[in-house]
Short mmCIF file of C-alpha atoms and ligand atoms in Angstrom, two decimals:
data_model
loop_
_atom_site.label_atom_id
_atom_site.label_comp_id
_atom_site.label_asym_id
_atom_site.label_seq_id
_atom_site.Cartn_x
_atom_site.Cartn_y
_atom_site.Cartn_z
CA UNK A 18 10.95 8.14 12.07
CA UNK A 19 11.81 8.51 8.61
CA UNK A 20 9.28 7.87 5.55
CA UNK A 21 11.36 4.96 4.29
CA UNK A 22 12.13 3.26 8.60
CA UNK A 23 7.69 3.96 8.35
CA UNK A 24 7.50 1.45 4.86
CA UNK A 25 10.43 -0.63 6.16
CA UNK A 26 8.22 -0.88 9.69
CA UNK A 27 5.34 -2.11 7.90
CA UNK A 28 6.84 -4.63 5.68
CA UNK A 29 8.19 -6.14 8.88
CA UNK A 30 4.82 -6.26 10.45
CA UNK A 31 3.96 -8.32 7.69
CA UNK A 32 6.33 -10.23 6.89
CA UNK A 33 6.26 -11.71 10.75
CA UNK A 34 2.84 -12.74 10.18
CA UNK A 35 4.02 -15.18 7.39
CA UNK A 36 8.06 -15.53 8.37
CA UNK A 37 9.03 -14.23 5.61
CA UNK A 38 12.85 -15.51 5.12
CA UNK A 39 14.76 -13.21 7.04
CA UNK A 40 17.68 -12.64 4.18
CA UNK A 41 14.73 -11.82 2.15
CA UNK A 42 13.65 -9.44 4.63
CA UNK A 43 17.16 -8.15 4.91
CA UNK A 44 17.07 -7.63 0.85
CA UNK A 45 13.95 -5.44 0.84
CA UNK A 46 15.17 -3.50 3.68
CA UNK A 47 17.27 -1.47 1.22
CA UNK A 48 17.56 -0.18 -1.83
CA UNK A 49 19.42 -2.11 -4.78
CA UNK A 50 20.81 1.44 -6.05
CA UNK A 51 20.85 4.89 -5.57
CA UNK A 52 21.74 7.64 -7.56
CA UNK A 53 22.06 10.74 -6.22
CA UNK A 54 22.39 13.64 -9.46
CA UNK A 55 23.96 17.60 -9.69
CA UNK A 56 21.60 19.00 -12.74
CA UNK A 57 23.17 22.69 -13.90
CA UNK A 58 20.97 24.46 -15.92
CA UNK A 59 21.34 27.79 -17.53
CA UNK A 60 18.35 29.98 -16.48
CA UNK A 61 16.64 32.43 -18.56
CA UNK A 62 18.05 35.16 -17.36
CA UNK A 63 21.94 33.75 -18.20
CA UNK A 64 23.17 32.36 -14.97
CA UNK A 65 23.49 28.85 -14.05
CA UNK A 66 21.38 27.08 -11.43
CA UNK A 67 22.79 23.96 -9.97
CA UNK A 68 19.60 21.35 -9.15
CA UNK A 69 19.68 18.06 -7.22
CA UNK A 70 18.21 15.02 -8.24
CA UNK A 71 17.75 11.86 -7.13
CA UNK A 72 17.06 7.97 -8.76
CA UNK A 73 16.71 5.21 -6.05
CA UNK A 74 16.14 1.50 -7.87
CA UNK A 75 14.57 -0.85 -4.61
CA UNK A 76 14.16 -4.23 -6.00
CA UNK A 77 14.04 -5.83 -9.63
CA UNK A 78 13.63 -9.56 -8.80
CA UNK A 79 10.14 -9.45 -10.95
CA UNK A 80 11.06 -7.05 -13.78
CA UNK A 81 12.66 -4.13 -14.64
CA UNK A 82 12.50 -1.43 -11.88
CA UNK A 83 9.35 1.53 -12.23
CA UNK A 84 8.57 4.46 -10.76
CA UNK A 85 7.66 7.78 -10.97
CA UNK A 86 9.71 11.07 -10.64
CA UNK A 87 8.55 13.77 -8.07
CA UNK A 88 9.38 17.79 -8.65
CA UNK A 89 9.05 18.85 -5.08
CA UNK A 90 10.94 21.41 -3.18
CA UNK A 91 11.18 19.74 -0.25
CA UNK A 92 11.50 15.86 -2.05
CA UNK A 93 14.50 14.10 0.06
CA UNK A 94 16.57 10.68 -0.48
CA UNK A 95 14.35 9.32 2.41
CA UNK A 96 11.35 10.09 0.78
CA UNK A 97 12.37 8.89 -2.59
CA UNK A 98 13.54 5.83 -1.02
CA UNK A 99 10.50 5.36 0.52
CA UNK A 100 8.16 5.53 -2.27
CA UNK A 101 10.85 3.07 -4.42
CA UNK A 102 10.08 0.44 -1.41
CA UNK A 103 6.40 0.83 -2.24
CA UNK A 104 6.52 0.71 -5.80
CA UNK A 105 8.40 -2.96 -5.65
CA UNK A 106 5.40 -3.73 -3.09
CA UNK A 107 2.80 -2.12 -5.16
CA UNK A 108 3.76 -4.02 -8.31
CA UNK A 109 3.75 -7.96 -6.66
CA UNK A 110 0.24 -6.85 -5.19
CA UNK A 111 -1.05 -6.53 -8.95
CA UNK A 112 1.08 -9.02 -9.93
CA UNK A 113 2.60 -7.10 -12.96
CA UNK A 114 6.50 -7.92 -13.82
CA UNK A 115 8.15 -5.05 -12.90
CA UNK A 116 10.21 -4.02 -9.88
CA UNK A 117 10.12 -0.46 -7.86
CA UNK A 118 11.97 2.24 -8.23
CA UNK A 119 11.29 6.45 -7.77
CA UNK A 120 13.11 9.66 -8.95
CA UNK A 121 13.15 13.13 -7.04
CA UNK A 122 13.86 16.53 -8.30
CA UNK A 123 14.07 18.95 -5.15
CA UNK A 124 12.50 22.34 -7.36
CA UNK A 125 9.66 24.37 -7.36
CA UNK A 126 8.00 23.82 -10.23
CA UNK A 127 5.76 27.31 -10.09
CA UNK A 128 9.20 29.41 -9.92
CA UNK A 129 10.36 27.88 -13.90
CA UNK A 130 9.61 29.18 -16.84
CA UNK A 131 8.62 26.26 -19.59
CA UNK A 132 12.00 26.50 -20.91
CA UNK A 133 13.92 25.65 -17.65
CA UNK A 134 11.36 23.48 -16.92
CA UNK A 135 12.22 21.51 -20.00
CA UNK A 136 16.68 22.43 -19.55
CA UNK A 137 16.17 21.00 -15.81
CA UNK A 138 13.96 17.38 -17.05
CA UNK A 139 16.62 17.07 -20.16
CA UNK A 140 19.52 17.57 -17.34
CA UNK A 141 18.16 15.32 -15.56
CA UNK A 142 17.17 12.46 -18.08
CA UNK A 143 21.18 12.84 -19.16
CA UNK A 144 22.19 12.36 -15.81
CA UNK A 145 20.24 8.87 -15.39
CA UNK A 146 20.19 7.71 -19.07
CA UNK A 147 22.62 5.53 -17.96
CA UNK A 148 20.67 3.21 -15.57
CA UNK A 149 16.92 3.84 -17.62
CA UNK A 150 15.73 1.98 -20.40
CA UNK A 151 12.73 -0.12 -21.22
CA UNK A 152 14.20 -3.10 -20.08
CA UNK A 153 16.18 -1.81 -17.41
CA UNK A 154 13.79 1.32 -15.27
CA UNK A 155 10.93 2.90 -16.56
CA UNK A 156 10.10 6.44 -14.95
CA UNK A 157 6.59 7.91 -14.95
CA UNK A 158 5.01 10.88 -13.77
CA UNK A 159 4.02 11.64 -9.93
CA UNK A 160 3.64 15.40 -7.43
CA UNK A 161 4.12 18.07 -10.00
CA UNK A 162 5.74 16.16 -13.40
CA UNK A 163 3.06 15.82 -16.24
CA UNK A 164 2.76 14.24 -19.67
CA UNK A 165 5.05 17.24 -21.17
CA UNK A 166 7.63 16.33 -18.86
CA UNK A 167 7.44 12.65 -19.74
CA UNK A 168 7.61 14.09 -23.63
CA UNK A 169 10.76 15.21 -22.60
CA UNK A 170 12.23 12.31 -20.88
CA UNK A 171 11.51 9.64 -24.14
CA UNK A 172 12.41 12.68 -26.47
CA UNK A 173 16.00 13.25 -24.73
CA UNK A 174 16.38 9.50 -24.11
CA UNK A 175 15.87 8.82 -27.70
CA UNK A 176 18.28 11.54 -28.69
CA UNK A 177 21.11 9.70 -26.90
CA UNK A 178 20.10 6.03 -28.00
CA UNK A 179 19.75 7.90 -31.65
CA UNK A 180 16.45 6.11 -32.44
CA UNK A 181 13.38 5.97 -30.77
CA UNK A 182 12.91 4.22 -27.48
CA UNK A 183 9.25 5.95 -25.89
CA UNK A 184 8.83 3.03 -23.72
CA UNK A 185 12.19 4.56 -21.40
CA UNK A 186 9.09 6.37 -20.07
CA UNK A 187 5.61 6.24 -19.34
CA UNK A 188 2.55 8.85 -18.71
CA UNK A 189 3.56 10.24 -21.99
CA UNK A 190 1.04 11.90 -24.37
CA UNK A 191 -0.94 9.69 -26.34
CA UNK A 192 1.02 11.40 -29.63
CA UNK A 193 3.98 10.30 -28.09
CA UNK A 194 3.31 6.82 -27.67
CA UNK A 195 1.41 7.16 -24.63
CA UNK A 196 -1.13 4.77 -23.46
CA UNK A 197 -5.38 5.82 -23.65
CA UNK A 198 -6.49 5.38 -19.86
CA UNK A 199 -3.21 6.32 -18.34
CA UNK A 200 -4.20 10.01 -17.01
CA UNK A 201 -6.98 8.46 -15.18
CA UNK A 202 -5.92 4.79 -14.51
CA UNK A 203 -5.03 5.54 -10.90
CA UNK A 204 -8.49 7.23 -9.78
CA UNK A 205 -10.55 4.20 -11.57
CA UNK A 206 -8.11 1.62 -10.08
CA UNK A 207 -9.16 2.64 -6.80
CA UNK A 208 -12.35 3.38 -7.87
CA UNK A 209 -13.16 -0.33 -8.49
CA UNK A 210 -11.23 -1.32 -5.42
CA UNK A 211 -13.35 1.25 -2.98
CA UNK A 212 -16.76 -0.54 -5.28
CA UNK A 213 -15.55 -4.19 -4.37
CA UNK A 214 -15.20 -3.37 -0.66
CA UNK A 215 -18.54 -1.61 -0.43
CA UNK A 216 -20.41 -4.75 -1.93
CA UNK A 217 -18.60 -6.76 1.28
CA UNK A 218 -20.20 -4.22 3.06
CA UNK A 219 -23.36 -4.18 1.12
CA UNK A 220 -23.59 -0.02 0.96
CA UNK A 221 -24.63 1.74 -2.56
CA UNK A 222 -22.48 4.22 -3.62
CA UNK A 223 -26.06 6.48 -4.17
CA UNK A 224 -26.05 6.49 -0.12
CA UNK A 225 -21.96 7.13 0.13
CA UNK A 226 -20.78 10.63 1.25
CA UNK A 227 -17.38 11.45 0.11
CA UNK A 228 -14.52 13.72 0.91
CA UNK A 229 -11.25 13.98 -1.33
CA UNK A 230 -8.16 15.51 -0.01
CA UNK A 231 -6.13 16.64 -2.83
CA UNK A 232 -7.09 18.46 -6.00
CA UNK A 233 -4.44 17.17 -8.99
CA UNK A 234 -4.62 14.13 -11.07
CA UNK A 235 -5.67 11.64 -8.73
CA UNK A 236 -7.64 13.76 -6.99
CA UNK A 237 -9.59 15.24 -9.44
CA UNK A 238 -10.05 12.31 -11.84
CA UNK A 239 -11.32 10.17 -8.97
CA UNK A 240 -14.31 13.16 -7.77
CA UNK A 241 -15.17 12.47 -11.76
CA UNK A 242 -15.59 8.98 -11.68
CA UNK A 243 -17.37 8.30 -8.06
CA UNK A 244 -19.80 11.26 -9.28
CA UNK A 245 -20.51 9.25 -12.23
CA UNK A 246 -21.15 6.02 -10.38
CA UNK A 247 -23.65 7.70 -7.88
CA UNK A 248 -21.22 8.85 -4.96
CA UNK A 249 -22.12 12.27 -3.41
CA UNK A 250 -18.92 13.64 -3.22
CA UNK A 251 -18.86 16.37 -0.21
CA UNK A 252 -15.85 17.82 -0.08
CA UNK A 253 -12.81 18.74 -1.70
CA UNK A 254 -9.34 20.23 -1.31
CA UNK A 255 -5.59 21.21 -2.91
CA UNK A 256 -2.85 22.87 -1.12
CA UNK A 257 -4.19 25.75 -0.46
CA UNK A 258 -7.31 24.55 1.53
CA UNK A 259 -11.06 23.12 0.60
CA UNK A 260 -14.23 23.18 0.01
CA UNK A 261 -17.06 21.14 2.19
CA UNK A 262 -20.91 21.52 0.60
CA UNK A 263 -23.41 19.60 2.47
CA UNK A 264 -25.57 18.76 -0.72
CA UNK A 265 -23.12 17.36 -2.70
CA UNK A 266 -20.84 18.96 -5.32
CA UNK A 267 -20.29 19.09 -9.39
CA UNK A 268 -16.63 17.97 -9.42
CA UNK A 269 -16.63 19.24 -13.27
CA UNK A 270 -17.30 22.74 -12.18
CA UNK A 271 -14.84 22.67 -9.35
CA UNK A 272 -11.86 21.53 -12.20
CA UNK A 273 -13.14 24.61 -14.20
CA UNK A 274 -13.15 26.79 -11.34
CA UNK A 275 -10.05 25.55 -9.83
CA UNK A 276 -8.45 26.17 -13.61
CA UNK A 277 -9.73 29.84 -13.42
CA UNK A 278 -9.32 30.91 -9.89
CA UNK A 279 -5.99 28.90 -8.79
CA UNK A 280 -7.60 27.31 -5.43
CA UNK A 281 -10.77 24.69 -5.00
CA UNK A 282 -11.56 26.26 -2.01
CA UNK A 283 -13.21 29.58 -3.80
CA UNK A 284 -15.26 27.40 -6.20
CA UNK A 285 -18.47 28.02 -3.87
CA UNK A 286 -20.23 27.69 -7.82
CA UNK A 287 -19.76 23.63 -7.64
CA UNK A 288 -22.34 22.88 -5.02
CA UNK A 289 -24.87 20.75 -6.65
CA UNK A 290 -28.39 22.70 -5.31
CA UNK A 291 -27.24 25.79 -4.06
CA UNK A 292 -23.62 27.59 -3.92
CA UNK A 293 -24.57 28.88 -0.40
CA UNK A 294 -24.41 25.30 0.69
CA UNK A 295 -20.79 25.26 0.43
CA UNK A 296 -17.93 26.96 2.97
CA UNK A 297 -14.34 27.18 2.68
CA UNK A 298 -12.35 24.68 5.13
CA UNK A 299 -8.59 24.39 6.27
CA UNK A 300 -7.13 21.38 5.53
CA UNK A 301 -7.04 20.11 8.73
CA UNK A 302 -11.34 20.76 9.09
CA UNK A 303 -11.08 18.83 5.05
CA UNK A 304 -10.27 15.61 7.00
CA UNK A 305 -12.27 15.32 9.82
CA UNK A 306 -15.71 16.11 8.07
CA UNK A 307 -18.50 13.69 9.13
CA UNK A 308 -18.61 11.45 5.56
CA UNK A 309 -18.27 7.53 4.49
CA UNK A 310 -15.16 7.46 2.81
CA UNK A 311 -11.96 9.59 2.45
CA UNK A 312 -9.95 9.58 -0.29
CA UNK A 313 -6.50 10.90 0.17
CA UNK A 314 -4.83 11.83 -2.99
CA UNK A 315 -2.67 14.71 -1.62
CA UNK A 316 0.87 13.33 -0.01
CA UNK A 317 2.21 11.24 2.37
CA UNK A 318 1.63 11.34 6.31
CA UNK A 319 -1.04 13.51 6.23
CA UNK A 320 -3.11 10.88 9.32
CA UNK A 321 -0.96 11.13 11.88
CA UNK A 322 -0.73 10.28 15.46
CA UNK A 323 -2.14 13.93 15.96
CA UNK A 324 -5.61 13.54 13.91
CA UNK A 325 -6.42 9.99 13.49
CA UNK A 326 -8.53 10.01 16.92
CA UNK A 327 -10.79 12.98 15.41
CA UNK A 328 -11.19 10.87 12.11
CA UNK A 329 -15.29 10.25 11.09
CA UNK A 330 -14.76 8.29 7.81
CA UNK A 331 -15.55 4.95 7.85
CA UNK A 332 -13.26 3.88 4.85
CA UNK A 333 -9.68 5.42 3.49
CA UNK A 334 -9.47 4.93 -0.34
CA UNK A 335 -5.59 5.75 0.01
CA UNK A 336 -4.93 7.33 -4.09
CA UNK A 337 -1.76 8.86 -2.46
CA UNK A 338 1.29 7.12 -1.33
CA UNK A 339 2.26 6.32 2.55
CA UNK A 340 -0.92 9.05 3.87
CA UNK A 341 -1.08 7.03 6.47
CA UNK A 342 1.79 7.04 9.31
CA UNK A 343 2.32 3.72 11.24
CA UNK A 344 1.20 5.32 14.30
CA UNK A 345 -2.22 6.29 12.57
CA UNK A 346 -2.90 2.74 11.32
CA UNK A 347 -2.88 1.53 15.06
CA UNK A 348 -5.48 4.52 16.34
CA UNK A 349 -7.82 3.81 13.03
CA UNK A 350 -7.81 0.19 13.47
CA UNK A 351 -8.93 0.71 17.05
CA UNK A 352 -11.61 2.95 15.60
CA UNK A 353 -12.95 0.29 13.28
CA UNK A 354 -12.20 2.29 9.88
CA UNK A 355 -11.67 0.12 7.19
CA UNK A 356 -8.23 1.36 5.20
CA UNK A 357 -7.70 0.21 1.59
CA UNK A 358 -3.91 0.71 1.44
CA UNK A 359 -1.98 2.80 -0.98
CA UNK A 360 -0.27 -0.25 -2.07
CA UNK A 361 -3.46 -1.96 -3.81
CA UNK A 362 -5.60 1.50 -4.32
CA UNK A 363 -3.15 3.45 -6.23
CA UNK A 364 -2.16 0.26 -8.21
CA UNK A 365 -3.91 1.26 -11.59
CA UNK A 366 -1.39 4.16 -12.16
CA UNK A 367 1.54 1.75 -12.50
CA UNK A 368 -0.59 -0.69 -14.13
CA UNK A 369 -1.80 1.09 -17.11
CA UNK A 370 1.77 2.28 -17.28
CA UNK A 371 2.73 -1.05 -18.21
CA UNK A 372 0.02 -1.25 -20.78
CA UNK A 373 1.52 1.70 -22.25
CA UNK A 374 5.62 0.14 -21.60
CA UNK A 375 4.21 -3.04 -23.64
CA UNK A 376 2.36 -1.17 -25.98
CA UNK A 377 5.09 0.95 -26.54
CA UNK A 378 7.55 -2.35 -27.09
CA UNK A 379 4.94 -4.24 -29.42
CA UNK A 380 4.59 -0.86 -31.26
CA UNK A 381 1.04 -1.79 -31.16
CA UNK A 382 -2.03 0.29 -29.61
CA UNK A 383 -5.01 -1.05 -27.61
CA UNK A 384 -8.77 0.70 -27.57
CA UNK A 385 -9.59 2.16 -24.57
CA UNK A 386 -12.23 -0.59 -23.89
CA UNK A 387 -9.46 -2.78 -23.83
CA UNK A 388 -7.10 -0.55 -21.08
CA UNK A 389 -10.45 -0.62 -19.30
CA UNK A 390 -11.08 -4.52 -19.20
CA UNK A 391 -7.68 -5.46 -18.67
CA UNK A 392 -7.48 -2.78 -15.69
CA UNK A 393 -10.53 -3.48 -14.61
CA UNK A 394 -9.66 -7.66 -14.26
CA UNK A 395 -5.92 -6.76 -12.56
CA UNK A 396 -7.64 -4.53 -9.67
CA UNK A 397 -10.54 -6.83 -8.85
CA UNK A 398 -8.18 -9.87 -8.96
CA UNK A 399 -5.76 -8.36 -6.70
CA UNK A 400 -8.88 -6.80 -3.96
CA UNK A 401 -9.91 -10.37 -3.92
CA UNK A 402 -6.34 -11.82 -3.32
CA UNK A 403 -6.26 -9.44 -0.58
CA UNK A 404 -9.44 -9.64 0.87
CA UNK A 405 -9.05 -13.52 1.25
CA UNK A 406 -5.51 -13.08 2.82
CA UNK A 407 -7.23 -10.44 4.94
CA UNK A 408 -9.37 -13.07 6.02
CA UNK A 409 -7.80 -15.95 6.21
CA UNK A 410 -4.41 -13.97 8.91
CA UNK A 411 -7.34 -12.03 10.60
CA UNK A 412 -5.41 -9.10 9.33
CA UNK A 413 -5.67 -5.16 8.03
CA UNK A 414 -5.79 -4.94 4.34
CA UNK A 415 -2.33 -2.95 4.49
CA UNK A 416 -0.88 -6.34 5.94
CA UNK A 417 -2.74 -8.47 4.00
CA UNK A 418 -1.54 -6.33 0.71
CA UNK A 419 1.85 -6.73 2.29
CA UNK A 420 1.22 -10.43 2.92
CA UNK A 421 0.54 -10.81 -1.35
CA UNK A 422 3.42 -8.89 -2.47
CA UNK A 423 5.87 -10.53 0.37
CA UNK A 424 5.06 -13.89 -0.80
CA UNK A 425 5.41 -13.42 -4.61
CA UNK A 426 8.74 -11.75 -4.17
CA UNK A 427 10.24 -14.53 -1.79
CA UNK A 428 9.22 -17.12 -4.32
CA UNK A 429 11.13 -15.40 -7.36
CA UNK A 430 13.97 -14.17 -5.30
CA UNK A 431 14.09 -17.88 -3.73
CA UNK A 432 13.74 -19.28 -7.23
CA UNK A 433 16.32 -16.83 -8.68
CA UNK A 434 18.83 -17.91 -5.72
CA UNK A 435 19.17 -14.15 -4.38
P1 LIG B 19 -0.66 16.21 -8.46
O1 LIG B 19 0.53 17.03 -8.37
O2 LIG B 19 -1.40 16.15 -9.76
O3 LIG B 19 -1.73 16.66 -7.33
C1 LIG B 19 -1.41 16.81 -5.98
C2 LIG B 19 -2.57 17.58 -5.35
O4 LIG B 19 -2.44 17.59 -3.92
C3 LIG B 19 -2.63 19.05 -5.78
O5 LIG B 19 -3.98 19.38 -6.02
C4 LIG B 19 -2.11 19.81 -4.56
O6 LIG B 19 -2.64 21.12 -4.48
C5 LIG B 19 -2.68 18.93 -3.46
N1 LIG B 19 -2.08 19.08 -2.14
C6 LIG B 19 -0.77 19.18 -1.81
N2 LIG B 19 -0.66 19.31 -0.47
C7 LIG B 19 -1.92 19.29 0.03
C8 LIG B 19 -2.47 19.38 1.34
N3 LIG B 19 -1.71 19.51 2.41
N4 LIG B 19 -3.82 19.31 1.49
C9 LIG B 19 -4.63 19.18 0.41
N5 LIG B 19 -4.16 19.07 -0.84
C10 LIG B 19 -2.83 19.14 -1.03
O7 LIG B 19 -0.23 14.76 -7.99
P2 LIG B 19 -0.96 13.37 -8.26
O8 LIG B 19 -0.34 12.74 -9.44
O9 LIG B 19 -2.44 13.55 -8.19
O10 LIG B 19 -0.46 12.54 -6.99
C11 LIG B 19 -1.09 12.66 -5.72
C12 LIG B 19 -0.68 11.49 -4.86
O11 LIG B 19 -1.04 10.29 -5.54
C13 LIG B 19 0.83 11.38 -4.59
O12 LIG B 19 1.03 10.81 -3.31
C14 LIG B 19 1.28 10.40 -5.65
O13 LIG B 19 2.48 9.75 -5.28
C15 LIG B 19 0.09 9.46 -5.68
N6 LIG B 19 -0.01 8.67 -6.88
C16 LIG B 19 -0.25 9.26 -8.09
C17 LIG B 19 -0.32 8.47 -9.23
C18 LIG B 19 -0.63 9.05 -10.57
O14 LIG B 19 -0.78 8.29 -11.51
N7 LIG B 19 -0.79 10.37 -10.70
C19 LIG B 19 -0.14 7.08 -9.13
C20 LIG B 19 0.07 6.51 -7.88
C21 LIG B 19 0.14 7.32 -6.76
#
């Protein structure tokens, strides 16, 4: 089953627990547009490489579509789909005005030099300029595209409009009209999410063993911030495996380390006490340590129907998108462990990237105590929306974030006589 028929499956799921209008149903079942892009760029060494890209726009019933764009060799028009579908799902659970949408570049990044990195986003911003603009689809940054990239994307974008439009884009750098909060809105948006569920479940983070799978920007930001509220964060991993230390671990001197010696997994330095208390793990050993919570904040279907039995964590913060496969969610409900869905957890990245699109439009910059509060109120709002719809269907938190988002769409798609 394809990523998108697994997002598709569990927007059904939902929407039979509240019967959703089925030509509503129908409507989110596919994508409103897709865009499907050749990129040629002249390499440095004088020949031309050909690239493909991708733009898929899901659903703009609440606001212009949003979504980030992915540099992955192996990203695909399923995939991209896919994570469109959430971001129209994602955006109803907060309750901000915008629509989903996602963009794919299938490259890998590592093999570019900084110039063809830059030839291959310009290409590529040309090819969708088109159908982008602040009031039409706002990109952002997701797997392997950064604030330079996003530079890029208002810089070329503006070139064409011949003024200035930074809001085209968002995740830029804060001297390019980016927003203060944005590089780590997604890690403390799930951050306050994982706090409110622990108070249901009365636990302190101070007795809370962690595990993080995934080493980048949500990753990394999110071992910061549950080290600084107490959380004893146990292991950690990137693509190239991880790193498990029984006493705990400094997640600043695993960044450093990671910076310097290209894998977490070597950083033996970070344990808290003693270095010797830390070993090097696969991947697969990362996920089935004994701890309280996992956070996933590598890629999608990384529980499957193959590992979810040997699962110990009692909670899944989901920071990545769709980690989860269908399959999985049936085993880990069986099992008792608590999941708080990609859909809600991962909602502060798009969030503060609408700070940043409204910022950007009002020309007009808030303090970061301000991106704080207002993130901070948006995320608790939205667990408690979900935890009482949780309640009140007798349902998972995935279907119950499903259940929010479902219901907000049908009533502006009824109202707006789609
Ligand atoms: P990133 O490129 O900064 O980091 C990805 C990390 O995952 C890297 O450390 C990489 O080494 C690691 N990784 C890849 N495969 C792995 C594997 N098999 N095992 C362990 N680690 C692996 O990307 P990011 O922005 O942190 O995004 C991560 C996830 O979070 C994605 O699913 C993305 O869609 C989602 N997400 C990100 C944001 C955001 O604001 N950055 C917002 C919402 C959702």
């Amino acid at each position: 089953m394809s990523l998108f028929e697994n997002t598709i499956r569990q927007m059904r799921q939902a929407a039979a627990l509240i019967k959703l209008n089925p030509h509503i149903e129908d409507h989110l079942s596919y994508p409103e547009r897709i865009l499907e892009v050749n990129i040629p760029v002249r390499m440095d060494s004088g020949s031309i490489k050909i690239f493909r890209g991708f733009r898929v726009q899901h659903n703009n019933a609440r606001g212009p579509y949003k979504g980030g764009i992915r540099f992955h060799p192996q990203v695909d028009m399923e995939e991209v789909k896919a994570l469109a579908a959430w971001m129209t799902i994602k955006c109803a659970v907060v309750n901000i005005p915008l629509g989903g949408a996602k963009g794919g570049v299938v490259v890998d990044h590592t093999t570019l030099s900084t110039n063809e990195l830059e030839k291959l986003t310009r290409g590529y911003t040309r090819a969708i300029a088109p159908f982008i603009g602040p009031e039409k689809d706002i990109p952002a940054p997701d797997v392997y595209t950064n604030p330079q990239i996003m530079a890029w994307i208002a810089d070329e974008y503006s070139v064409l409009q011949g003024y200035n439009k930074l809001g085209v884009v968002t995740g830029k750098p804060l001297a390019v009209g980016g927003s203060i909060g944005r590089d780590q809105a997604t890690s403390q948006g799930g951050v306050y999410v994982l706090l409110e569920a622990l108070k249901n479940r009365q636990q302190h983070p101070q007795q809370t063993r962690v595990v993080i799978q995934g080493f980048g920007n949500a990753g990394a930001n999110v071992a910061l911030l549950l080290a600084k509220e107490g959380f004893k964060v146990i292991g950690v991993s990137d693509s190239k495996g991880g790193l498990f230390c029984e006493n705990g671990l400094k997640p600043e001197t695993a960044i450093s380390c990671k910076l310097e010696k290209g894998e977490v997994g070597e950083c033996f330095v970070a344990g808290i006490e003693s270095g010797e208390s830390c070993k090097k793990v696969t991947n697969e050993e990362l996920l089935e340590l004994e701890c309280d919570v996992l956070v996933l904040s590598a890629l999608e279907n990384q529980i499957t129907k193959n590992n979810a039995a040997k699962i110990k964590a009692k909670i899944i913060l989901e920071l990545a998108n769709g980690p989860t496969t269908p399959e999985a969610d049936t085993i880990l409900k069986e099992k008792n462990v608590i999941i708080l869905p990609d859909i809600l957890a991962n909602a502060g990245g798009v969030t503060v990237s609408y700070f940043e699109l409204v910022q950007n439009e009002m020309n007009y910059y808030w303090s970061a105590e301000e991106v704080q509060e207002r993130l901070r109120k948006i995320m608790i709002d939205a667990w408690h929306h979900v935890d009482d719809l949780a309640k009140k269907y007798n349902c998972t938190y995935r279907e119950a974030a499903f259940i929010a988002a479902l219901k907000r769409l049908e009533e502006t798609m009824q109202l707006r006589g789609w």
